[in-house]
Short mmCIF file of C-alpha atoms and ligand atoms in Angstrom, two decimals:
data_model
loop_
_atom_site.label_atom_id
_atom_site.label_comp_id
_atom_site.label_asym_id
_atom_site.label_seq_id
_atom_site.Cartn_x
_atom_site.Cartn_y
_atom_site.Cartn_z
CA MET Y 1 -10.18 30.56 -9.35
CA ASP Y 2 -9.01 31.09 -5.85
CA LYS Y 3 -5.67 30.08 -5.54
CA ILE Y 4 -5.00 26.27 -3.63
CA LYS Y 5 -5.00 26.70 0.42
CA MET Y 6 -1.47 24.62 1.24
CA ALA Y 7 -0.95 23.51 4.34
CA LEU Y 8 1.67 21.77 6.05
CA ILE Y 9 2.71 18.61 8.55
CA GLY Y 10 6.01 18.24 9.55
CA ALA Y 11 8.68 21.68 9.77
CA GLY Y 12 11.51 19.99 9.89
CA THR Y 13 14.58 19.96 7.08
CA TRP Y 14 12.15 19.27 4.39
CA GLY Y 15 9.09 21.10 5.42
CA SER Y 16 10.76 24.30 5.33
CA ALA Y 17 11.55 23.42 1.46
CA HIS Y 18 7.89 22.92 1.08
CA ALA Y 19 7.07 26.13 3.07
CA GLU Y 20 8.80 28.27 0.87
CA ILE Y 21 7.61 26.65 -1.81
CA TYR Y 22 3.91 26.86 -0.96
CA SER Y 23 4.28 30.69 0.08
CA GLN Y 24 5.88 31.85 -3.29
CA HIS Y 25 4.13 30.27 -5.72
CA HIS Y 26 1.33 32.21 -7.43
CA LEU Y 27 -1.30 29.74 -7.89
CA SER Y 28 -0.87 28.91 -3.51
CA GLU Y 29 -1.36 30.35 -0.51
CA PHE Y 30 0.61 28.82 2.46
CA VAL Y 31 -2.27 29.18 5.41
CA ALA Y 32 -1.08 26.70 8.54
CA VAL Y 33 1.68 24.39 9.74
CA CYS Y 34 1.73 21.76 12.39
CA ASP Y 35 4.58 19.86 14.02
CA SER Y 36 4.43 18.16 17.09
CA SER Y 37 7.38 20.01 18.18
CA GLU Y 38 5.59 23.68 18.97
CA GLU Y 39 9.15 25.28 18.35
CA LYS Y 40 9.68 24.39 15.00
CA ALA Y 41 5.69 24.92 13.65
CA LYS Y 42 6.14 28.14 15.25
CA LYS Y 43 9.29 29.39 13.37
CA ILE Y 44 7.56 28.29 10.16
CA ALA Y 45 4.78 30.40 11.27
CA GLN Y 46 6.42 33.50 12.19
CA LYS Y 47 8.64 32.89 8.70
CA TYR Y 48 5.42 33.26 6.95
CA GLY Y 49 2.82 34.73 8.62
CA VAL Y 50 0.65 31.84 9.05
CA ALA Y 51 -1.39 30.26 12.07
CA TYR Y 52 0.30 27.20 13.34
CA PHE Y 53 -0.45 23.99 15.66
CA THR Y 54 0.60 21.10 17.19
CA ASP Y 55 -2.09 18.85 16.51
CA TYR Y 56 -2.87 18.38 12.60
CA GLU Y 57 -6.59 17.52 13.42
CA GLU Y 58 -7.18 20.94 14.99
CA MET Y 59 -5.53 22.12 12.12
CA PHE Y 60 -7.68 20.65 10.08
CA GLU Y 61 -10.91 21.95 12.49
CA LYS Y 62 -9.87 25.85 12.66
CA VAL Y 63 -8.01 26.40 9.33
CA ALA Y 64 -9.76 25.81 5.96
CA CYS Y 65 -7.40 24.27 3.10
CA ASP Y 66 -7.32 22.26 -0.08
CA ALA Y 67 -4.26 20.45 0.38
CA VAL Y 68 -1.58 19.49 2.63
CA GLY Y 69 2.22 18.53 2.34
CA ILE Y 70 3.33 15.61 4.82
CA VAL Y 71 7.07 15.95 5.82
CA THR Y 72 6.93 13.54 8.88
CA PRO Y 73 9.79 11.28 9.07
CA ASP Y 74 10.02 8.53 6.77
CA PHE Y 75 7.71 5.77 9.43
CA ALA Y 76 5.34 8.73 10.22
CA HIS Y 77 3.40 9.45 6.94
CA ALA Y 78 0.55 7.00 7.66
CA LYS Y 79 -1.70 8.90 10.60
CA PRO Y 80 -1.63 12.33 8.77
CA ILE Y 81 -2.38 10.57 5.67
CA ILE Y 82 -5.27 9.51 6.76
CA ALA Y 83 -6.39 12.09 9.11
CA ALA Y 84 -6.24 14.20 5.53
CA ALA Y 85 -7.72 11.78 3.35
CA ASN Y 86 -10.83 11.47 6.49
CA ARG Y 87 -11.29 15.58 4.83
CA ASN Y 88 -10.56 15.56 1.64
CA LYS Y 89 -7.95 17.29 1.31
CA HIS Y 90 -5.33 16.80 -1.65
CA ILE Y 91 -2.23 15.33 -0.51
CA LEU Y 92 1.92 15.49 -1.27
CA CYS Y 93 3.41 12.95 0.98
CA GLU Y 94 7.36 12.86 1.32
CA LYS Y 95 8.77 9.69 0.19
CA PRO Y 96 8.15 6.65 1.03
CA LEU Y 97 4.40 6.74 1.14
CA ALA Y 98 4.98 3.76 4.33
CA THR Y 99 7.26 1.65 5.60
CA THR Y 100 5.63 -0.93 6.95
CA GLN Y 101 2.56 -3.58 5.33
CA GLU Y 102 0.58 -2.39 8.10
CA ASP Y 103 0.15 0.78 7.20
CA LEU Y 104 0.05 0.53 3.73
CA ASP Y 105 -3.26 -1.12 4.09
CA LEU Y 106 -4.62 1.65 6.64
CA ILE Y 107 -3.67 3.84 3.90
CA LEU Y 108 -5.04 2.49 1.14
CA ASN Y 109 -8.11 1.40 2.73
CA ALA Y 110 -8.22 5.80 3.87
CA LEU Y 111 -8.10 6.66 0.08
CA LYS Y 112 -10.53 3.85 -0.80
CA GLY Y 113 -13.49 5.65 -2.69
CA LYS Y 114 -11.95 9.51 -2.02
CA ASP Y 115 -12.17 12.27 -4.97
CA ILE Y 116 -8.39 13.55 -3.89
CA LYS Y 117 -5.04 14.02 -5.69
CA VAL Y 118 -2.55 11.87 -3.82
CA MET Y 119 1.26 12.15 -5.13
CA VAL Y 120 4.26 11.21 -3.27
CA ASP Y 121 7.22 13.29 -3.66
CA PHE Y 122 9.75 11.46 -5.56
CA HIS Y 123 11.44 14.47 -7.54
CA ASN Y 124 13.71 12.44 -9.69
CA ARG Y 125 10.53 12.50 -12.08
CA TRP Y 126 11.93 15.79 -12.41
CA ASN Y 127 15.54 15.12 -12.57
CA PRO Y 128 16.67 16.18 -15.89
CA PRO Y 129 19.39 13.55 -17.07
CA VAL Y 130 16.63 11.12 -15.29
CA CYS Y 131 14.05 12.73 -17.59
CA LYS Y 132 15.85 12.80 -20.57
CA ILE Y 133 16.73 9.08 -20.29
CA LYS Y 134 13.14 8.18 -20.21
CA SER Y 135 12.22 10.40 -22.94
CA ASP Y 136 15.04 8.34 -25.26
CA VAL Y 137 13.91 4.86 -23.90
CA ASP Y 138 10.31 5.66 -24.61
CA GLU Y 139 11.47 6.63 -28.73
CA GLY Y 140 12.80 3.18 -28.58
CA LYS Y 141 16.29 5.02 -29.06
CA ILE Y 142 18.11 2.28 -27.20
CA GLY Y 143 15.55 -0.96 -28.21
CA LYS Y 144 14.74 -2.90 -25.23
CA ILE Y 145 16.31 -2.17 -22.23
CA VAL Y 146 18.47 -5.46 -20.92
CA SER Y 147 20.15 -4.51 -17.68
CA ALA Y 148 19.92 -1.32 -15.09
CA TYR Y 149 22.42 -0.35 -12.31
CA ILE Y 150 22.22 2.35 -10.43
CA ARG Y 151 23.91 3.60 -6.46
CA LEU Y 152 22.21 5.86 -4.78
CA ASN Y 153 24.43 6.47 -1.29
CA ASP Y 154 24.58 8.86 1.31
CA ILE Y 155 27.64 10.33 3.45
CA ILE Y 156 27.52 9.23 6.89
CA TYR Y 157 26.70 12.71 8.27
CA VAL Y 158 23.06 11.89 6.90
CA PRO Y 159 22.75 9.19 9.51
CA MET Y 160 24.96 10.13 12.17
CA GLU Y 161 23.67 14.44 12.17
CA MET Y 162 20.97 15.03 9.75
CA LEU Y 163 18.14 12.35 10.60
CA SER Y 164 17.67 12.22 14.34
CA TRP Y 165 15.42 8.87 13.39
CA ALA Y 166 17.86 7.20 10.95
CA GLU Y 167 17.33 3.90 13.41
CA LYS Y 168 13.63 4.03 12.86
CA SER Y 169 14.12 4.24 8.86
CA SER Y 170 16.74 3.48 6.43
CA ILE Y 171 19.22 3.84 3.39
CA LEU Y 172 16.51 1.05 1.56
CA TRP Y 173 13.38 3.66 2.40
CA PHE Y 174 15.18 7.44 2.48
CA LEU Y 175 17.33 6.86 -0.85
CA GLY Y 176 16.42 3.32 -2.06
CA SER Y 177 12.84 4.83 -2.64
CA HIS Y 178 13.95 6.57 -5.40
CA SER Y 179 16.20 4.04 -6.80
CA VAL Y 180 13.34 1.97 -7.21
CA ASP Y 181 11.28 4.36 -8.61
CA VAL Y 182 13.31 5.16 -10.80
CA LEU Y 183 14.02 2.16 -12.08
CA ASN Y 184 9.94 1.05 -12.50
CA TRP Y 185 9.68 4.19 -14.41
CA ILE Y 186 12.50 3.89 -16.87
CA ILE Y 187 12.48 0.54 -17.56
CA GLY Y 188 8.52 0.69 -17.51
CA ALA Y 189 8.03 -2.10 -15.64
CA LEU Y 190 7.67 -3.67 -11.87
CA PRO Y 191 10.32 -5.93 -10.68
CA GLU Y 192 8.93 -9.98 -10.09
CA LYS Y 193 11.33 -11.03 -7.47
CA VAL Y 194 14.24 -9.32 -5.40
CA TYR Y 195 17.54 -10.25 -3.89
CA SER Y 196 19.14 -8.71 -1.83
CA VAL Y 197 22.27 -8.90 0.97
CA CYS Y 198 22.65 -5.85 3.36
CA HIS Y 199 26.19 -4.93 5.34
CA LYS Y 200 25.88 -3.85 9.47
CA GLY Y 201 28.56 -2.94 11.91
CA ILE Y 202 29.68 0.22 11.07
CA LEU Y 203 26.31 2.26 11.81
CA GLU Y 204 25.81 0.00 15.06
CA SER Y 205 29.43 0.59 16.54
CA LYS Y 206 28.47 4.10 16.69
CA GLY Y 207 25.03 3.96 18.07
CA ILE Y 208 23.19 3.43 15.00
CA ASN Y 209 21.36 0.23 14.71
CA VAL Y 210 20.36 0.08 11.12
CA PRO Y 211 21.86 -1.68 8.29
CA ASP Y 212 24.90 0.05 6.75
CA LEU Y 213 24.19 -0.75 2.89
CA TYR Y 214 22.16 -3.06 1.49
CA GLN Y 215 22.92 -4.68 -2.64
CA THR Y 216 19.89 -5.51 -4.21
CA ILE Y 217 19.25 -7.58 -7.76
CA LEU Y 218 15.78 -6.96 -9.19
CA GLU Y 219 14.54 -9.49 -12.06
CA TYR Y 220 11.44 -7.23 -14.10
CA SER Y 221 8.79 -8.71 -15.66
CA ASN Y 222 9.57 -7.46 -19.05
CA GLY Y 223 13.17 -9.22 -18.70
CA ALA Y 224 15.26 -6.32 -17.58
CA VAL Y 225 17.83 -7.16 -14.70
CA ALA Y 226 18.87 -4.64 -12.50
CA THR Y 227 21.18 -3.59 -9.64
CA MET Y 228 20.95 -1.43 -7.06
CA GLU Y 229 23.59 -0.20 -4.07
CA ASN Y 230 22.36 1.84 -1.31
CA SER Y 231 25.19 2.71 1.10
CA TRP Y 232 24.52 5.45 4.59
CA ILE Y 233 27.96 5.14 5.52
CA LEU Y 234 30.35 6.95 2.86
CA PRO Y 235 32.85 9.18 4.36
CA ASN Y 236 32.10 12.65 5.12
CA THR Y 237 35.16 13.74 2.93
CA ASN Y 238 32.87 12.46 -0.45
CA PRO Y 239 32.65 15.93 -2.59
CA TYR Y 240 28.83 16.15 -2.41
CA VAL Y 241 26.12 14.42 0.18
CA ASN Y 242 24.68 11.75 -1.97
CA ASP Y 243 26.73 9.56 -4.31
CA TYR Y 244 24.42 9.04 -7.64
CA LYS Y 245 25.19 6.59 -10.77
CA LEU Y 246 22.97 5.44 -12.91
CA ASN Y 247 23.47 2.68 -16.16
CA ILE Y 248 20.90 1.86 -18.79
CA THR Y 249 21.79 -0.75 -20.95
CA GLY Y 250 19.40 -1.54 -24.14
CA GLU Y 251 19.76 -3.76 -27.05
CA LYS Y 252 21.04 -0.77 -29.11
CA GLY Y 253 22.13 1.55 -26.82
CA MET Y 254 23.40 2.79 -23.49
CA PHE Y 255 22.98 5.63 -20.88
CA ASN Y 256 25.62 6.46 -18.29
CA MET Y 257 24.06 8.94 -15.71
CA ASP Y 258 27.16 10.53 -13.48
CA PHE Y 259 25.13 13.08 -10.82
CA SER Y 260 27.32 13.59 -8.12
CA HIS Y 261 30.94 12.87 -8.86
CA ASN Y 262 30.67 15.17 -11.89
CA THR Y 263 32.90 17.66 -13.34
CA LEU Y 264 29.82 20.14 -13.77
CA LEU Y 265 31.25 22.56 -11.23
CA GLU Y 266 34.21 21.50 -9.09
CA ARG Y 267 34.94 24.05 -6.24
CA PHE Y 268 38.99 24.01 -4.04
CA LEU Y 269 38.67 26.25 -1.32
CA GLU Y 270 41.61 26.19 0.85
CA ASP Y 271 39.92 23.41 3.35
CA GLU Y 272 37.24 22.02 1.18
CA ALA Y 273 36.77 19.78 -2.44
CA SER Y 274 33.25 19.92 -3.39
CA HIS Y 275 31.02 19.33 -5.83
CA PRO Y 276 28.23 22.23 -5.35
CA ASP Y 277 24.43 21.56 -5.63
CA VAL Y 278 23.15 23.44 -8.93
CA ILE Y 279 20.70 21.10 -9.74
CA VAL Y 280 18.82 19.76 -6.49
CA LYS Y 281 18.06 22.51 -4.98
CA PRO Y 282 19.93 25.65 -6.04
CA ARG Y 283 18.86 29.35 -5.62
CA ILE Y 284 19.23 31.25 -8.40
CA HIS Y 285 18.64 35.33 -8.28
CA GLY Y 286 17.19 34.55 -4.61
CA LYS Y 287 14.92 32.06 -5.85
CA PRO Y 288 14.82 29.01 -5.09
CA THR Y 289 14.93 26.44 -8.24
CA GLY Y 290 15.87 22.86 -9.02
CA LEU Y 291 14.19 19.72 -9.21
CA ALA Y 292 13.30 19.16 -5.82
CA TYR Y 293 11.24 22.53 -5.86
CA GLU Y 294 9.85 21.30 -9.08
CA SER Y 295 7.95 18.20 -7.92
CA ILE Y 296 6.41 20.52 -5.24
CA ARG Y 297 5.39 23.61 -7.58
CA ASP Y 298 4.41 20.44 -9.93
CA PHE Y 299 1.23 19.20 -7.49
CA ILE Y 300 0.47 22.66 -6.85
CA GLU Y 301 0.12 23.69 -10.51
CA ARG Y 302 -1.91 20.07 -11.29
CA VAL Y 303 -4.49 20.37 -8.41
CA TYR Y 304 -4.90 23.63 -9.50
CA ASN Y 305 -5.59 22.81 -13.02
CA ASN Y 306 -7.38 19.85 -12.13
CA ASP Y 307 -5.28 17.64 -13.90
CA GLU Y 308 -3.92 14.26 -13.25
CA LEU Y 309 -0.42 14.20 -11.56
CA ILE Y 310 3.12 12.72 -12.40
CA ILE Y 311 3.45 9.71 -10.14
CA SER Y 312 0.23 7.89 -9.51
CA ILE Y 313 -0.38 6.27 -6.19
CA GLU Y 314 -0.22 2.15 -7.67
CA GLU Y 315 3.56 3.56 -8.51
CA SER Y 316 4.35 4.72 -5.38
CA VAL Y 317 2.60 1.59 -3.48
CA SER Y 318 4.36 -0.38 -5.47
CA VAL Y 319 7.60 1.11 -4.10
CA THR Y 320 7.20 0.03 -0.48
CA ARG Y 321 5.79 -3.11 -1.89
CA ILE Y 322 9.27 -3.97 -3.70
CA ILE Y 323 11.07 -2.42 -0.70
CA LEU Y 324 9.07 -4.65 2.38
CA ALA Y 325 10.09 -7.18 -0.36
CA ILE Y 326 13.82 -6.52 -0.13
CA MET Y 327 13.93 -6.64 3.68
CA GLU Y 328 12.29 -10.07 3.46
CA SER Y 329 14.38 -11.42 0.90
CA VAL Y 330 18.08 -9.82 3.51
CA LYS Y 331 16.10 -11.49 6.38
CA LYS Y 332 15.82 -14.71 4.45
CA LYS Y 333 18.50 -14.98 2.43
CA GLN Y 334 16.79 -15.84 -1.03
CA PRO Y 335 15.72 -14.30 -3.07
CA VAL Y 336 11.73 -13.27 -2.88
CA LYS Y 337 8.21 -12.76 -5.38
CA ILE Y 338 7.02 -9.86 -5.03
CA GLU Y 339 3.16 -9.60 -4.79
CA TYR Y 340 1.27 -6.60 -5.84
N1 LIG I 1 16.16 16.60 4.74
C1 LIG I 1 15.95 16.15 3.34
O1 LIG I 1 16.81 16.49 2.31
C2 LIG I 1 14.93 15.32 2.65
C3 LIG I 1 14.64 15.55 1.28
C4 LIG I 1 13.64 15.29 0.63
C5 LIG I 1 12.89 14.49 1.34
N2 LIG I 1 12.86 14.30 2.85
C6 LIG I 1 12.01 13.75 2.83
O2 LIG I 1 10.77 14.07 4.31
C7 LIG I 1 10.81 13.42 4.98
C8 LIG I 1 10.68 14.76 6.70
O3 LIG I 1 12.99 14.31 6.77
P1 LIG I 1 13.23 15.95 7.43
O4 LIG I 1 14.45 15.77 7.05
O5 LIG I 1 12.45 17.08 7.09
O6 LIG I 1 12.56 14.99 8.66
P2 LIG I 1 12.94 16.33 10.24
O7 LIG I 1 13.07 14.87 11.77
O8 LIG I 1 13.65 17.44 10.04
O9 LIG I 1 11.48 16.74 10.03
C9 LIG I 1 10.20 16.06 10.68
C10 LIG I 1 9.50 16.64 11.44
O10 LIG I 1 8.53 16.23 11.01
C11 LIG I 1 7.70 16.37 12.88
N3 LIG I 1 6.86 15.58 13.35
C12 LIG I 1 7.22 13.81 13.42
N4 LIG I 1 5.70 13.69 14.21
C13 LIG I 1 4.83 14.63 13.45
C14 LIG I 1 3.33 14.25 13.88
N5 LIG I 1 2.88 13.23 14.04
N6 LIG I 1 2.23 15.64 13.64
C15 LIG I 1 3.00 16.62 13.45
N7 LIG I 1 4.35 16.55 13.11
C16 LIG I 1 5.45 15.44 13.14
C17 LIG I 1 8.50 16.36 13.92
O11 LIG I 1 8.82 17.02 14.80
C18 LIG I 1 9.89 17.33 12.59
O12 LIG I 1 10.11 18.41 13.02
C19 LIG I 1 11.19 12.25 5.52
O13 LIG I 1 9.97 11.43 4.98
C20 LIG I 1 12.41 12.22 4.33
O14 LIG I 1 12.46 11.46 3.81
C21 LIG I 1 13.98 14.64 3.17
#
């Protein structure tokens, strides 16, 4: 079978990671890139010797591709998904699937009846400790899950400097979507009710009109209760860009994951103390490795082999519905029941 011809929409920070895997994987061929910024599209196109465009409809017209990676900002996934679905392309979309009910409805309408594979890149499904917890839970090692605590925060550099569009998203969409997916996957159920409180002021005082953090409680249909913390204002001196912890407590046991404040590797330089990344996207012998790349590779392999994808579209739709309910709860200052 021919290699999977991959196109890319969104040639920013994370689009560059996608481009590298599309071009390196032995089962894919990177064929074209599109970015509304010609400069960004051209940069990646020149690096990999592919065609570039500033309009994805034109890209689909002119270049034959089998699948497309959508790596536009959080709030700008719907239109490219719909365009790709209309042309029957398989889709790997960055998280979250959508950030509004309107976008979600448009996406679901466009995907209706299409024989294409669609996956949202919740790459924690390839995170080694998360996967170990999941398999042990499924084997019944800790019995029925009673409670969960997940904390997935960013240093303030992310909304202040890394993302030009932070105030059109939030820590809930940017990292909370991962948190919700991890909780749903491990708990093996969906929350029926959420209650959330946010804190505002620190980012606003710096000119970014978005909440600083959300503290959320999720009540699951199987009786588990989860607490989820997502903050975008950790000091830049935190030893790693993320602060990521997870506790899963069951009737017969418990897991504690300390993903970023671990002592796996501590680095002390004259002017810096840090925990360098060795799991998410390290380079080993020059090759991009780690969980963030594994999800992209897995998509290519499963599309090539016509296998079922690891994350279903329904699961990703649920994540968006849950976050919309969390935002409603913040607004109403009361618990919100979730409609699926
Ligand atoms: N930065 C990260 O570490 C990271 C990690 C994992 C996932 N993600 C996800 O990847 C997505 C992109 O994030 P990023 O950090 O790369 O953002 P970015 O701003 O660096 O890149 C987004 C790119 O999309 C382009 N774009 C916007 N609208 C477009 C359109 N209609 N057509 C074509 N191009 C368009 C922009 O010009 C920009 O180059 C987000 O959903 C984010 O949550 C980011």
